Amino acid sequence: MSVPKAPPHGLACLALLAACHFPAWAADVNAGAKIAANGGSQGAAACASCHGSNGEGTASFPPLAGQSAGYLERQLHDFAAGRRKAPTMEPNARALTDAEKADVAAYYASLKLPIQSKVGPLPKAKDGNGAWLVERGRWEDGIPACAKCHGPGGTGVGVDFPAIGHLSAAYMQTQVDAWKNKSRQAGPLGLMGSIAQKLSPQDIQDVAAYYQQQHGSAAASH
Ligand code: HEC
Ligand code: HEC
């Protein structure tokens, strides 16, 4: 009698992305630090050459320090599989073994996020569009407050909701565009994909400016 086989992990992931969590490697932070500084065993470039020597990011490359390991690892799998398109990043993700992805994600997660959790006062006037979107949302468009998912001050929540309070408006906008043109898969339950459809470039400018005001010099200024 044949026993039905459990689907391989990858297939389960394809079928049910929202429930897709990668196997718990015993991630090695020190090995991850070496990949960040020197590159991977299969030719992945040193992450630091683009993302900064401490994962702080630059004007052209997003910061990685202090994001959750689960989020970072998922992005690396998405780049490698072409679910998130980025010509400079895809070959580097493809050149990392799964263990290296987990190690380097654990390393960046161990670094300090440059911003701290802050509960903003509830805005009273809608002309503060950035504050309104972050703290209250825009329910007539079905947009919950960014803070509901991304946490107070945009510092991130758990493995699924990345920190956004320190991201530059330019990087945020490229991601919103990527969801709009379907070159970035939206991750858990597609939540961010449908929100992105309703965010205008002005909304993104306003949100980034609000976070910058909340966090001062710790937030992205570029
Ligand atoms: C040649 C430059 C370059 C190198 C080297 C590079 N990256 Fe990237 N990385 C990028 C760019 C550009 C993006 C933004 C892509 C986009 O717009 O979606 C990015 C995005 C990312 C993201 C997504 C961040 C987020 O907030 O969603 C992760 C994770 C990441 N890189 C990890 C790494 C790791 C780990 C390495 C080293 C193995 C590495 N990168 C090396 C250019 C690079
Ligand atoms: C219902 C929950 C939810 C709400 C509300 C929400 N987001 Fe997100 N957001 C997510 C999830 C989940 C992700 C991660 C997507 C992925 O894994 O690819 C994300 C990712 C992002 C990213 C990409 C971060 C990176 O490092 O690449 C940006 C930028 C972003 N959200 C901006 C916003 C803004 C601005 C708002 C408010 C207007 C908002 N989000 C509201 C769930 C939400």
PDB file of C-alpha atoms and ligand atoms in Angstrom:
ATOM      1  CA  MET A   1       0.000   0.000   0.000  1.00  0.00           C
ATOM      2  CA  SER A   2       1.413   3.369  -0.900  1.00  0.00           C
ATOM      3  CA  VAL A   3       1.515   6.013   1.746  1.00  0.00           C
ATOM      4  CA  PRO A   4       0.715   9.512   0.450  1.00  0.00           C
ATOM      5  CA  LYS A   5       3.802  11.646   0.652  1.00  0.00           C
ATOM      6  CA  ALA A   6       3.784  15.065   2.223  1.00  0.00           C
ATOM      7  CA  PRO A   7       4.459  17.684  -0.459  1.00  0.00           C
ATOM      8  CA  PRO A   8       7.998  18.991  -0.455  1.00  0.00           C
ATOM      9  CA  HIS A   9       8.346  22.242   1.398  1.00  0.00           C
ATOM     10  CA  GLY A  10       8.794  24.291  -1.765  1.00  0.00           C
ATOM     11  CA  LEU A  11       5.516  23.062  -3.230  1.00  0.00           C
ATOM     12  CA  ALA A  12       3.645  23.740  -0.031  1.00  0.00           C
ATOM     13  CA  CYS A  13       5.072  27.258  -0.271  1.00  0.00           C
ATOM     14  CA  LEU A  14       3.882  27.746  -3.820  1.00  0.00           C
ATOM     15  CA  ALA A  15       0.429  26.509  -2.947  1.00  0.00           C
ATOM     16  CA  LEU A  16       0.051  28.584   0.166  1.00  0.00           C
ATOM     17  CA  LEU A  17       2.479  31.445   0.227  1.00  0.00           C
ATOM     18  CA  ALA A  18       0.865  33.114   3.168  1.00  0.00           C
ATOM     19  CA  ALA A  19       1.681  30.142   5.367  1.00  0.00           C
ATOM     20  CA  CYS A  20       5.143  29.730   3.976  1.00  0.00           C
ATOM     21  CA  HIS A  21       7.788  29.871   6.621  1.00  0.00           C
ATOM     22  CA  PHE A  22      11.221  28.625   5.836  1.00  0.00           C
ATOM     23  CA  PRO A  23      12.662  25.751   7.813  1.00  0.00           C
ATOM     24  CA  ALA A  24      14.308  26.772  11.005  1.00  0.00           C
ATOM     25  CA  TRP A  25      18.003  26.500  10.221  1.00  0.00           C
ATOM     26  CA  ALA A  26      20.227  26.913  13.177  1.00  0.00           C
ATOM     27  CA  ALA A  27      21.228  30.248  11.685  1.00  0.00           C
ATOM     28  CA  ASP A  28      24.821  31.260  12.341  1.00  0.00           C
ATOM     29  CA  VAL A  29      25.177  35.001  12.936  1.00  0.00           C
ATOM     30  CA  ASN A  30      28.981  34.906  12.638  1.00  0.00           C
ATOM     31  CA  ALA A  31      28.842  33.095   9.319  1.00  0.00           C
ATOM     32  CA  GLY A  32      26.283  35.715   8.239  1.00  0.00           C
ATOM     33  CA  ALA A  33      28.633  38.537   9.212  1.00  0.00           C
ATOM     34  CA  LYS A  34      31.331  37.012   6.984  1.00  0.00           C
ATOM     35  CA  ILE A  35      28.954  36.842   4.015  1.00  0.00           C
ATOM     36  CA  ALA A  36      27.961  40.473   4.582  1.00  0.00           C
ATOM     37  CA  ALA A  37      31.621  41.561   4.589  1.00  0.00           C
ATOM     38  CA  ASN A  38      33.167  39.163   2.044  1.00  0.00           C
ATOM     39  CA  GLY A  39      30.387  37.530   0.008  1.00  0.00           C
ATOM     40  CA  GLY A  40      29.080  33.958  -0.160  1.00  0.00           C
ATOM     41  CA  SER A  41      30.623  30.597  -1.083  1.00  0.00           C
ATOM     42  CA  GLN A  42      28.872  30.475  -4.488  1.00  0.00           C
ATOM     43  CA  GLY A  43      29.799  33.950  -5.690  1.00  0.00           C
ATOM     44  CA  ALA A  44      27.278  36.230  -3.991  1.00  0.00           C
ATOM     45  CA  ALA A  45      28.836  39.687  -3.678  1.00  0.00           C
ATOM     46  CA  ALA A  46      29.661  41.256  -0.313  1.00  0.00           C
ATOM     47  CA  CYS A  47      26.353  42.721   0.833  1.00  0.00           C
ATOM     48  CA  ALA A  48      28.203  45.595   2.530  1.00  0.00           C
ATOM     49  CA  SER A  49      29.420  46.873  -0.833  1.00  0.00           C
ATOM     50  CA  CYS A  50      25.890  48.065  -1.569  1.00  0.00           C
ATOM     51  CA  HIS A  51      23.987  48.024   1.726  1.00  0.00           C
ATOM     52  CA  GLY A  52      26.676  49.803   3.775  1.00  0.00           C
ATOM     53  CA  SER A  53      29.265  48.398   6.177  1.00  0.00           C
ATOM     54  CA  ASN A  54      26.681  48.029   8.972  1.00  0.00           C
ATOM     55  CA  GLY A  55      23.578  47.447   6.881  1.00  0.00           C
ATOM     56  CA  GLU A  56      22.664  51.102   7.281  1.00  0.00           C
ATOM     57  CA  GLY A  57      21.813  51.529   3.584  1.00  0.00           C
ATOM     58  CA  THR A  58      22.785  54.337   1.237  1.00  0.00           C
ATOM     59  CA  ALA A  59      20.923  56.718  -1.023  1.00  0.00           C
ATOM     60  CA  SER A  60      20.520  53.953  -3.622  1.00  0.00           C
ATOM     61  CA  PHE A  61      20.314  50.807  -1.478  1.00  0.00           C
ATOM     62  CA  PRO A  62      17.849  50.053   1.312  1.00  0.00           C
ATOM     63  CA  PRO A  63      18.928  49.557   4.938  1.00  0.00           C
ATOM     64  CA  LEU A  64      18.847  45.977   6.286  1.00  0.00           C
ATOM     65  CA  ALA A  65      19.977  46.449   9.918  1.00  0.00           C
ATOM     66  CA  GLY A  66      17.376  45.496  12.493  1.00  0.00           C
ATOM     67  CA  GLN A  67      14.743  44.069  10.134  1.00  0.00           C
ATOM     68  CA  SER A  68      13.412  40.701  11.304  1.00  0.00           C
ATOM     69  CA  ALA A  69      15.331  37.655  10.110  1.00  0.00           C
ATOM     70  CA  GLY A  70      12.128  36.033   8.842  1.00  0.00           C
ATOM     71  CA  TYR A  71      11.303  39.033   6.673  1.00  0.00           C
ATOM     72  CA  LEU A  72      14.838  39.344   5.261  1.00  0.00           C
ATOM     73  CA  GLU A  73      15.084  35.628   4.542  1.00  0.00           C
ATOM     74  CA  ARG A  74      11.729  35.655   2.762  1.00  0.00           C
ATOM     75  CA  GLN A  75      12.849  38.553   0.562  1.00  0.00           C
ATOM     76  CA  LEU A  76      16.032  36.639  -0.357  1.00  0.00           C
ATOM     77  CA  HIS A  77      13.944  33.629  -1.404  1.00  0.00           C
ATOM     78  CA  ASP A  78      11.603  35.926  -3.351  1.00  0.00           C
ATOM     79  CA  PHE A  79      14.507  37.564  -5.244  1.00  0.00           C
ATOM     80  CA  ALA A  80      16.072  34.162  -5.969  1.00  0.00           C
ATOM     81  CA  ALA A  81      12.791  32.780  -7.323  1.00  0.00           C
ATOM     82  CA  GLY A  82      11.966  35.906  -9.344  1.00  0.00           C
ATOM     83  CA  ARG A  83       8.912  36.706  -7.235  1.00  0.00           C
ATOM     84  CA  ARG A  84      10.544  40.037  -6.451  1.00  0.00           C
ATOM     85  CA  LYS A  85      12.327  41.570  -9.401  1.00  0.00           C
ATOM     86  CA  ALA A  86      15.477  43.649  -8.960  1.00  0.00           C
ATOM     87  CA  PRO A  87      18.270  43.188 -11.517  1.00  0.00           C
ATOM     88  CA  THR A  88      21.075  44.064  -9.091  1.00  0.00           C
ATOM     89  CA  MET A  89      19.763  41.963  -6.210  1.00  0.00           C
ATOM     90  CA  GLU A  90      18.425  38.822  -7.933  1.00  0.00           C
ATOM     91  CA  PRO A  91      21.804  37.317  -8.943  1.00  0.00           C
ATOM     92  CA  ASN A  92      23.153  37.853  -5.417  1.00  0.00           C
ATOM     93  CA  ALA A  93      20.164  36.111  -3.856  1.00  0.00           C
ATOM     94  CA  ARG A  94      20.407  33.245  -6.349  1.00  0.00           C
ATOM     95  CA  ALA A  95      24.080  32.792  -5.472  1.00  0.00           C
ATOM     96  CA  LEU A  96      23.341  32.268  -1.760  1.00  0.00           C
ATOM     97  CA  THR A  97      22.634  28.747  -0.502  1.00  0.00           C
ATOM     98  CA  ASP A  98      19.524  28.423   1.675  1.00  0.00           C
ATOM     99  CA  ALA A  99      21.723  28.125   4.765  1.00  0.00           C
ATOM    100  CA  GLU A 100      23.614  31.281   3.747  1.00  0.00           C
ATOM    101  CA  LYS A 101      20.317  33.130   3.281  1.00  0.00           C
ATOM    102  CA  ALA A 102      19.328  32.209   6.833  1.00  0.00           C
ATOM    103  CA  ASP A 103      22.757  33.123   8.227  1.00  0.00           C
ATOM    104  CA  VAL A 104      22.986  36.532   6.575  1.00  0.00           C
ATOM    105  CA  ALA A 105      19.361  37.321   7.496  1.00  0.00           C
ATOM    106  CA  ALA A 106      20.122  36.439  11.126  1.00  0.00           C
ATOM    107  CA  TYR A 107      23.201  38.654  11.036  1.00  0.00           C
ATOM    108  CA  TYR A 108      21.345  41.732   9.764  1.00  0.00           C
ATOM    109  CA  ALA A 109      18.490  41.078  12.207  1.00  0.00           C
ATOM    110  CA  SER A 110      21.049  41.129  15.051  1.00  0.00           C
ATOM    111  CA  LEU A 111      22.070  44.722  14.220  1.00  0.00           C
ATOM    112  CA  LYS A 112      20.268  47.682  15.697  1.00  0.00           C
ATOM    113  CA  LEU A 113      17.309  49.253  13.948  1.00  0.00           C
ATOM    114  CA  PRO A 114      18.080  53.009  13.796  1.00  0.00           C
ATOM    115  CA  ILE A 115      14.603  54.089  14.944  1.00  0.00           C
ATOM    116  CA  GLN A 116      12.610  53.518  18.119  1.00  0.00           C
ATOM    117  CA  SER A 117       8.993  52.683  18.729  1.00  0.00           C
ATOM    118  CA  LYS A 118       6.900  55.848  19.111  1.00  0.00           C
ATOM    119  CA  VAL A 119       3.188  56.225  19.477  1.00  0.00           C
ATOM    120  CA  GLY A 120       2.182  59.334  17.578  1.00  0.00           C
ATOM    121  CA  PRO A 121      -0.728  61.504  18.780  1.00  0.00           C
ATOM    122  CA  LEU A 122      -3.876  60.823  16.766  1.00  0.00           C
ATOM    123  CA  PRO A 123      -4.002  63.593  14.143  1.00  0.00           C
ATOM    124  CA  LYS A 124      -7.053  65.823  14.230  1.00  0.00           C
ATOM    125  CA  ALA A 125      -6.942  67.334  10.762  1.00  0.00           C
ATOM    126  CA  LYS A 126      -6.769  65.542   7.477  1.00  0.00           C
ATOM    127  CA  ASP A 127      -4.458  68.127   6.012  1.00  0.00           C
ATOM    128  CA  GLY A 128      -1.750  66.318   7.915  1.00  0.00           C
ATOM    129  CA  ASN A 129      -2.019  63.592   5.284  1.00  0.00           C
ATOM    130  CA  GLY A 130       1.120  61.705   6.333  1.00  0.00           C
ATOM    131  CA  ALA A 131       0.150  61.612  10.013  1.00  0.00           C
ATOM    132  CA  TRP A 132      -3.403  60.693   9.068  1.00  0.00           C
ATOM    133  CA  LEU A 133      -2.318  57.741   6.907  1.00  0.00           C
ATOM    134  CA  VAL A 134       0.205  56.459   9.446  1.00  0.00           C
ATOM    135  CA  GLU A 135      -1.921  56.832  12.591  1.00  0.00           C
ATOM    136  CA  ARG A 136      -5.497  56.546  11.317  1.00  0.00           C
ATOM    137  CA  GLY A 137      -5.486  55.176   7.765  1.00  0.00           C
ATOM    138  CA  ARG A 138      -7.841  56.146   4.964  1.00  0.00           C
ATOM    139  CA  TRP A 139     -10.828  53.963   5.517  1.00  0.00           C
ATOM    140  CA  GLU A 140     -12.852  55.325   2.589  1.00  0.00           C
ATOM    141  CA  ASP A 141     -10.211  53.647   0.415  1.00  0.00           C
ATOM    142  CA  GLY A 142      -9.959  50.622   2.695  1.00  0.00           C
ATOM    143  CA  ILE A 143      -6.468  51.562   3.910  1.00  0.00           C
ATOM    144  CA  PRO A 144      -5.833  50.745   7.575  1.00  0.00           C
ATOM    145  CA  ALA A 145      -3.303  52.865   9.456  1.00  0.00           C
ATOM    146  CA  CYS A 146       0.279  51.956   8.487  1.00  0.00           C
ATOM    147  CA  ALA A 147       0.963  51.746  12.257  1.00  0.00           C
ATOM    148  CA  LYS A 148      -1.624  48.965  12.615  1.00  0.00           C
ATOM    149  CA  CYS A 149       0.611  46.584  10.672  1.00  0.00           C
ATOM    150  CA  HIS A 150       4.056  48.209  10.782  1.00  0.00           C
ATOM    151  CA  GLY A 151       3.915  49.072  14.494  1.00  0.00           C
ATOM    152  CA  PRO A 152       4.203  52.374  16.392  1.00  0.00           C
ATOM    153  CA  GLY A 153       6.793  54.578  14.700  1.00  0.00           C
ATOM    154  CA  GLY A 154       6.953  52.089  11.821  1.00  0.00           C
ATOM    155  CA  THR A 155       9.423  49.891  13.734  1.00  0.00           C
ATOM    156  CA  GLY A 156       8.001  46.618  12.399  1.00  0.00           C
ATOM    157  CA  VAL A 157       6.010  43.788  13.976  1.00  0.00           C
ATOM    158  CA  GLY A 158       7.070  40.138  14.130  1.00  0.00           C
ATOM    159  CA  VAL A 159       8.448  38.330  11.104  1.00  0.00           C
ATOM    160  CA  ASP A 160       5.845  39.479   8.590  1.00  0.00           C
ATOM    161  CA  PHE A 161       5.620  43.252   8.942  1.00  0.00           C
ATOM    162  CA  PRO A 162       8.914  45.031   8.204  1.00  0.00           C
ATOM    163  CA  ALA A 163      10.060  48.284   9.769  1.00  0.00           C
ATOM    164  CA  ILE A 164       9.321  51.176   7.389  1.00  0.00           C
ATOM    165  CA  GLY A 165       9.799  54.282   9.569  1.00  0.00           C
ATOM    166  CA  HIS A 166      13.439  54.638   8.474  1.00  0.00           C
ATOM    167  CA  LEU A 167      12.981  54.060   4.738  1.00  0.00           C
ATOM    168  CA  SER A 168      13.512  56.813   2.202  1.00  0.00           C
ATOM    169  CA  ALA A 169      10.562  58.088   0.196  1.00  0.00           C
ATOM    170  CA  ALA A 170      12.388  57.071  -2.985  1.00  0.00           C
ATOM    171  CA  TYR A 171      12.785  53.437  -1.878  1.00  0.00           C
ATOM    172  CA  MET A 172       9.203  53.259  -0.587  1.00  0.00           C
ATOM    173  CA  GLN A 173       7.977  54.580  -3.917  1.00  0.00           C
ATOM    174  CA  THR A 174       9.931  51.978  -5.929  1.00  0.00           C
ATOM    175  CA  GLN A 175       8.297  49.257  -3.818  1.00  0.00           C
ATOM    176  CA  VAL A 176       4.802  50.717  -4.246  1.00  0.00           C
ATOM    177  CA  ASP A 177       5.440  50.864  -8.006  1.00  0.00           C
ATOM    178  CA  ALA A 178       6.681  47.259  -7.945  1.00  0.00           C
ATOM    179  CA  TRP A 179       3.440  46.072  -6.328  1.00  0.00           C
ATOM    180  CA  LYS A 180       1.430  48.124  -8.785  1.00  0.00           C
ATOM    181  CA  ASN A 181       3.172  46.611 -11.798  1.00  0.00           C
ATOM    182  CA  LYS A 182       3.306  43.151 -10.206  1.00  0.00           C
ATOM    183  CA  SER A 183       7.087  42.878 -10.129  1.00  0.00           C
ATOM    184  CA  ARG A 184       7.061  42.322  -6.350  1.00  0.00           C
ATOM    185  CA  GLN A 185       4.829  39.725  -4.818  1.00  0.00           C
ATOM    186  CA  ALA A 186       3.076  41.144  -1.806  1.00  0.00           C
ATOM    187  CA  GLY A 187       3.892  38.502   0.808  1.00  0.00           C
ATOM    188  CA  PRO A 188       1.533  37.562   3.640  1.00  0.00           C
ATOM    189  CA  LEU A 189      -2.062  37.440   2.364  1.00  0.00           C
ATOM    190  CA  GLY A 190      -1.199  39.969  -0.328  1.00  0.00           C
ATOM    191  CA  LEU A 191      -1.960  42.635   2.270  1.00  0.00           C
ATOM    192  CA  MET A 192       0.485  45.257   1.070  1.00  0.00           C
ATOM    193  CA  GLY A 193      -0.253  44.712  -2.621  1.00  0.00           C
ATOM    194  CA  SER A 194      -3.825  45.895  -2.374  1.00  0.00           C
ATOM    195  CA  ILE A 195      -2.907  48.853  -0.153  1.00  0.00           C
ATOM    196  CA  ALA A 196      -0.178  49.916  -2.602  1.00  0.00           C
ATOM    197  CA  GLN A 197      -2.727  50.208  -5.422  1.00  0.00           C
ATOM    198  CA  LYS A 198      -4.359  53.073  -3.522  1.00  0.00           C
ATOM    199  CA  LEU A 199      -1.283  55.032  -2.471  1.00  0.00           C
ATOM    200  CA  SER A 200      -0.339  58.040  -4.606  1.00  0.00           C
ATOM    201  CA  PRO A 201       3.210  59.413  -4.914  1.00  0.00           C
ATOM    202  CA  GLN A 202       2.060  62.346  -2.732  1.00  0.00           C
ATOM    203  CA  ASP A 203       0.879  59.879  -0.051  1.00  0.00           C
ATOM    204  CA  ILE A 204       4.329  58.267   0.011  1.00  0.00           C
ATOM    205  CA  GLN A 205       6.075  61.650   0.243  1.00  0.00           C
ATOM    206  CA  ASP A 206       3.769  62.612   3.110  1.00  0.00           C
ATOM    207  CA  VAL A 207       4.232  59.320   4.998  1.00  0.00           C
ATOM    208  CA  ALA A 208       8.034  59.500   4.663  1.00  0.00           C
ATOM    209  CA  ALA A 209       8.035  63.148   5.801  1.00  0.00           C
ATOM    210  CA  TYR A 210       5.891  62.277   8.828  1.00  0.00           C
ATOM    211  CA  TYR A 211       8.220  59.442   9.881  1.00  0.00           C
ATOM    212  CA  GLN A 212      11.197  61.733   9.403  1.00  0.00           C
ATOM    213  CA  GLN A 213       9.599  64.266  11.684  1.00  0.00           C
ATOM    214  CA  GLN A 214       8.912  61.510  14.265  1.00  0.00           C
ATOM    215  CA  HIS A 215      12.409  60.054  14.213  1.00  0.00           C
ATOM    216  CA  GLY A 216      14.562  63.068  13.400  1.00  0.00           C
ATOM    217  CA  SER A 217      18.039  62.285  12.170  1.00  0.00           C
ATOM    218  CA  ALA A 218      17.590  58.500  12.686  1.00  0.00           C
ATOM    219  CA  ALA A 219      15.169  58.416   9.763  1.00  0.00           C
ATOM    220  CA  ALA A 220      16.270  58.368   6.146  1.00  0.00           C
ATOM    221  CA  SER A 221      17.050  61.822   4.881  1.00  0.00           C
ATOM    222  CA  HIS A 222      17.728  60.880   1.277  1.00  0.00           C
TER     223      HIS A 222
HETATM  224  C1  HEC B   1      25.074  45.406  -6.337  1.00  0.00           C
HETATM  225  C2  HEC B   1      24.370  45.927  -5.192  1.00  0.00           C
HETATM  226  C3  HEC B   1      23.807  44.923  -4.187  1.00  0.00           C
HETATM  227  C4  HEC B   1      24.478  43.922  -3.514  1.00  0.00           C
HETATM  228  C5  HEC B   1      25.928  43.500  -3.637  1.00  0.00           C
HETATM  229  C6  HEC B   1      23.507  43.352  -2.593  1.00  0.00           C
HETATM  230  N1  HEC B   1      22.294  43.977  -2.720  1.00  0.00           N
HETATM  231 FE1  HEC B   1      20.626  43.603  -1.623  1.00  0.00          FE
HETATM  232  N2  HEC B   1      19.585  45.019  -2.660  1.00  0.00           N
HETATM  233  C7  HEC B   1      20.112  45.782  -3.697  1.00  0.00           C
HETATM  234  C8  HEC B   1      19.055  46.625  -4.232  1.00  0.00           C
HETATM  235  C9  HEC B   1      19.179  47.605  -5.394  1.00  0.00           C
HETATM  236  C10 HEC B   1      17.894  46.360  -3.476  1.00  0.00           C
HETATM  237  C11 HEC B   1      16.510  46.999  -3.632  1.00  0.00           C
HETATM  238  C12 HEC B   1      15.738  46.193  -4.634  1.00  0.00           C
HETATM  239  C13 HEC B   1      14.357  46.735  -4.852  1.00  0.00           C
HETATM  240  O1  HEC B   1      14.222  47.914  -5.204  1.00  0.00           O
HETATM  241  O2  HEC B   1      13.390  45.978  -4.662  1.00  0.00           O
HETATM  242  C14 HEC B   1      18.268  45.344  -2.500  1.00  0.00           C
HETATM  243  C15 HEC B   1      17.381  44.819  -1.569  1.00  0.00           C
HETATM  244  C16 HEC B   1      17.714  43.838  -0.645  1.00  0.00           C
HETATM  245  C17 HEC B   1      16.803  43.277   0.324  1.00  0.00           C
HETATM  246  C18 HEC B   1      15.348  43.681   0.531  1.00  0.00           C
HETATM  247  C19 HEC B   1      15.260  44.740   1.626  1.00  0.00           C
HETATM  248  C20 HEC B   1      13.863  45.102   2.048  1.00  0.00           C
HETATM  249  O3  HEC B   1      13.724  46.010   2.887  1.00  0.00           O
HETATM  250  O4  HEC B   1      12.901  44.495   1.577  1.00  0.00           O
HETATM  251  C21 HEC B   1      17.495  42.351   1.020  1.00  0.00           C
HETATM  252  C22 HEC B   1      16.974  41.477   2.151  1.00  0.00           C
HETATM  253  C23 HEC B   1      18.851  42.335   0.512  1.00  0.00           C
HETATM  254  N3  HEC B   1      18.954  43.257  -0.511  1.00  0.00           N
HETATM  255  C24 HEC B   1      19.865  41.534   1.016  1.00  0.00           C
HETATM  256  C25 HEC B   1      21.156  41.467   0.470  1.00  0.00           C
HETATM  257  C26 HEC B   1      22.164  40.543   0.938  1.00  0.00           C
HETATM  258  C27 HEC B   1      21.981  39.561   2.064  1.00  0.00           C
HETATM  259  C28 HEC B   1      23.277  40.754   0.159  1.00  0.00           C
HETATM  260  C29 HEC B   1      24.610  40.034   0.213  1.00  0.00           C
HETATM  261  C30 HEC B   1      24.595  38.614  -0.039  1.00  0.00           C
HETATM  262  C31 HEC B   1      22.942  41.813  -0.780  1.00  0.00           C
HETATM  263  N4  HEC B   1      21.662  42.225  -0.549  1.00  0.00           N
HETATM  264  C32 HEC B   1      23.803  42.319  -1.725  1.00  0.00           C
HETATM  265  C33 HEC B   1      21.423  45.777  -4.134  1.00  0.00           C
HETATM  266  C34 HEC B   1      22.427  44.927  -3.689  1.00  0.00           C
HETATM  267  C1  HEC B   2      -2.767  45.202   6.660  1.00  0.00           C
HETATM  268  C2  HEC B   2      -1.361  45.307   6.986  1.00  0.00           C
HETATM  269  C3  HEC B   2      -0.565  46.434   6.354  1.00  0.00           C
HETATM  270  C4  HEC B   2      -0.850  47.783   6.384  1.00  0.00           C
HETATM  271  C5  HEC B   2      -2.053  48.486   6.977  1.00  0.00           C
HETATM  272  C6  HEC B   2       0.264  48.441   5.731  1.00  0.00           C
HETATM  273  N1  HEC B   2       1.199  47.521   5.335  1.00  0.00           N
HETATM  274 FE1  HEC B   2       2.968  47.911   4.396  1.00  0.00          FE
HETATM  275  N2  HEC B   2       3.435  45.924   4.398  1.00  0.00           N
HETATM  276  C7  HEC B   2       2.638  44.916   4.886  1.00  0.00           C
HETATM  277  C8  HEC B   2       3.315  43.641   4.709  1.00  0.00           C
HETATM  278  C9  HEC B   2       2.794  42.283   5.102  1.00  0.00           C
HETATM  279  C10 HEC B   2       4.553  43.933   4.084  1.00  0.00           C
HETATM  280  C11 HEC B   2       5.651  42.932   3.664  1.00  0.00           C
HETATM  281  C12 HEC B   2       5.433  42.514   2.229  1.00  0.00           C
HETATM  282  C13 HEC B   2       6.380  41.430   1.796  1.00  0.00           C
HETATM  283  O1  HEC B   2       6.679  40.575   2.593  1.00  0.00           O
HETATM  284  O2  HEC B   2       6.825  41.461   0.648  1.00  0.00           O
HETATM  285  C14 HEC B   2       4.605  45.369   3.900  1.00  0.00           C
HETATM  286  C15 HEC B   2       5.661  46.036   3.319  1.00  0.00           C
HETATM  287  C16 HEC B   2       5.735  47.416   3.159  1.00  0.00           C
HETATM  288  C17 HEC B   2       6.858  48.116   2.554  1.00  0.00           C
HETATM  289  C18 HEC B   2       8.140  47.493   2.018  1.00  0.00           C
HETATM  290  C19 HEC B   2       9.232  47.540   3.049  1.00  0.00           C
HETATM  291  C20 HEC B   2      10.567  47.096   2.509  1.00  0.00           C
HETATM  292  O3  HEC B   2      11.530  47.085   3.316  1.00  0.00           O
HETATM  293  O4  HEC B   2      10.702  46.779   1.317  1.00  0.00           O
HETATM  294  C21 HEC B   2       6.521  49.449   2.519  1.00  0.00           C
HETATM  295  C22 HEC B   2       7.345  50.587   1.964  1.00  0.00           C
HETATM  296  C23 HEC B   2       5.209  49.573   3.144  1.00  0.00           C
HETATM  297  N3  HEC B   2       4.766  48.320   3.512  1.00  0.00           N
HETATM  298  C24 HEC B   2       4.545  50.788   3.327  1.00  0.00           C
HETATM  299  C25 HEC B   2       3.314  50.919   3.957  1.00  0.00           C
HETATM  300  C26 HEC B   2       2.660  52.201   4.170  1.00  0.00           C
HETATM  301  C27 HEC B   2       3.218  53.538   3.775  1.00  0.00           C
HETATM  302  C28 HEC B   2       1.470  51.923   4.813  1.00  0.00           C
HETATM  303  C29 HEC B   2       0.379  52.884   5.238  1.00  0.00           C
HETATM  304  C30 HEC B   2      -0.161  53.747   4.199  1.00  0.00           C
HETATM  305  C31 HEC B   2       1.392  50.475   4.965  1.00  0.00           C
HETATM  306  N4  HEC B   2       2.535  49.906   4.449  1.00  0.00           N
HETATM  307  C32 HEC B   2       0.333  49.805   5.549  1.00  0.00           C
HETATM  308  C33 HEC B   2       1.394  45.087   5.499  1.00  0.00           C
HETATM  309  C34 HEC B   2       0.742  46.278   5.693  1.00  0.00           C
END
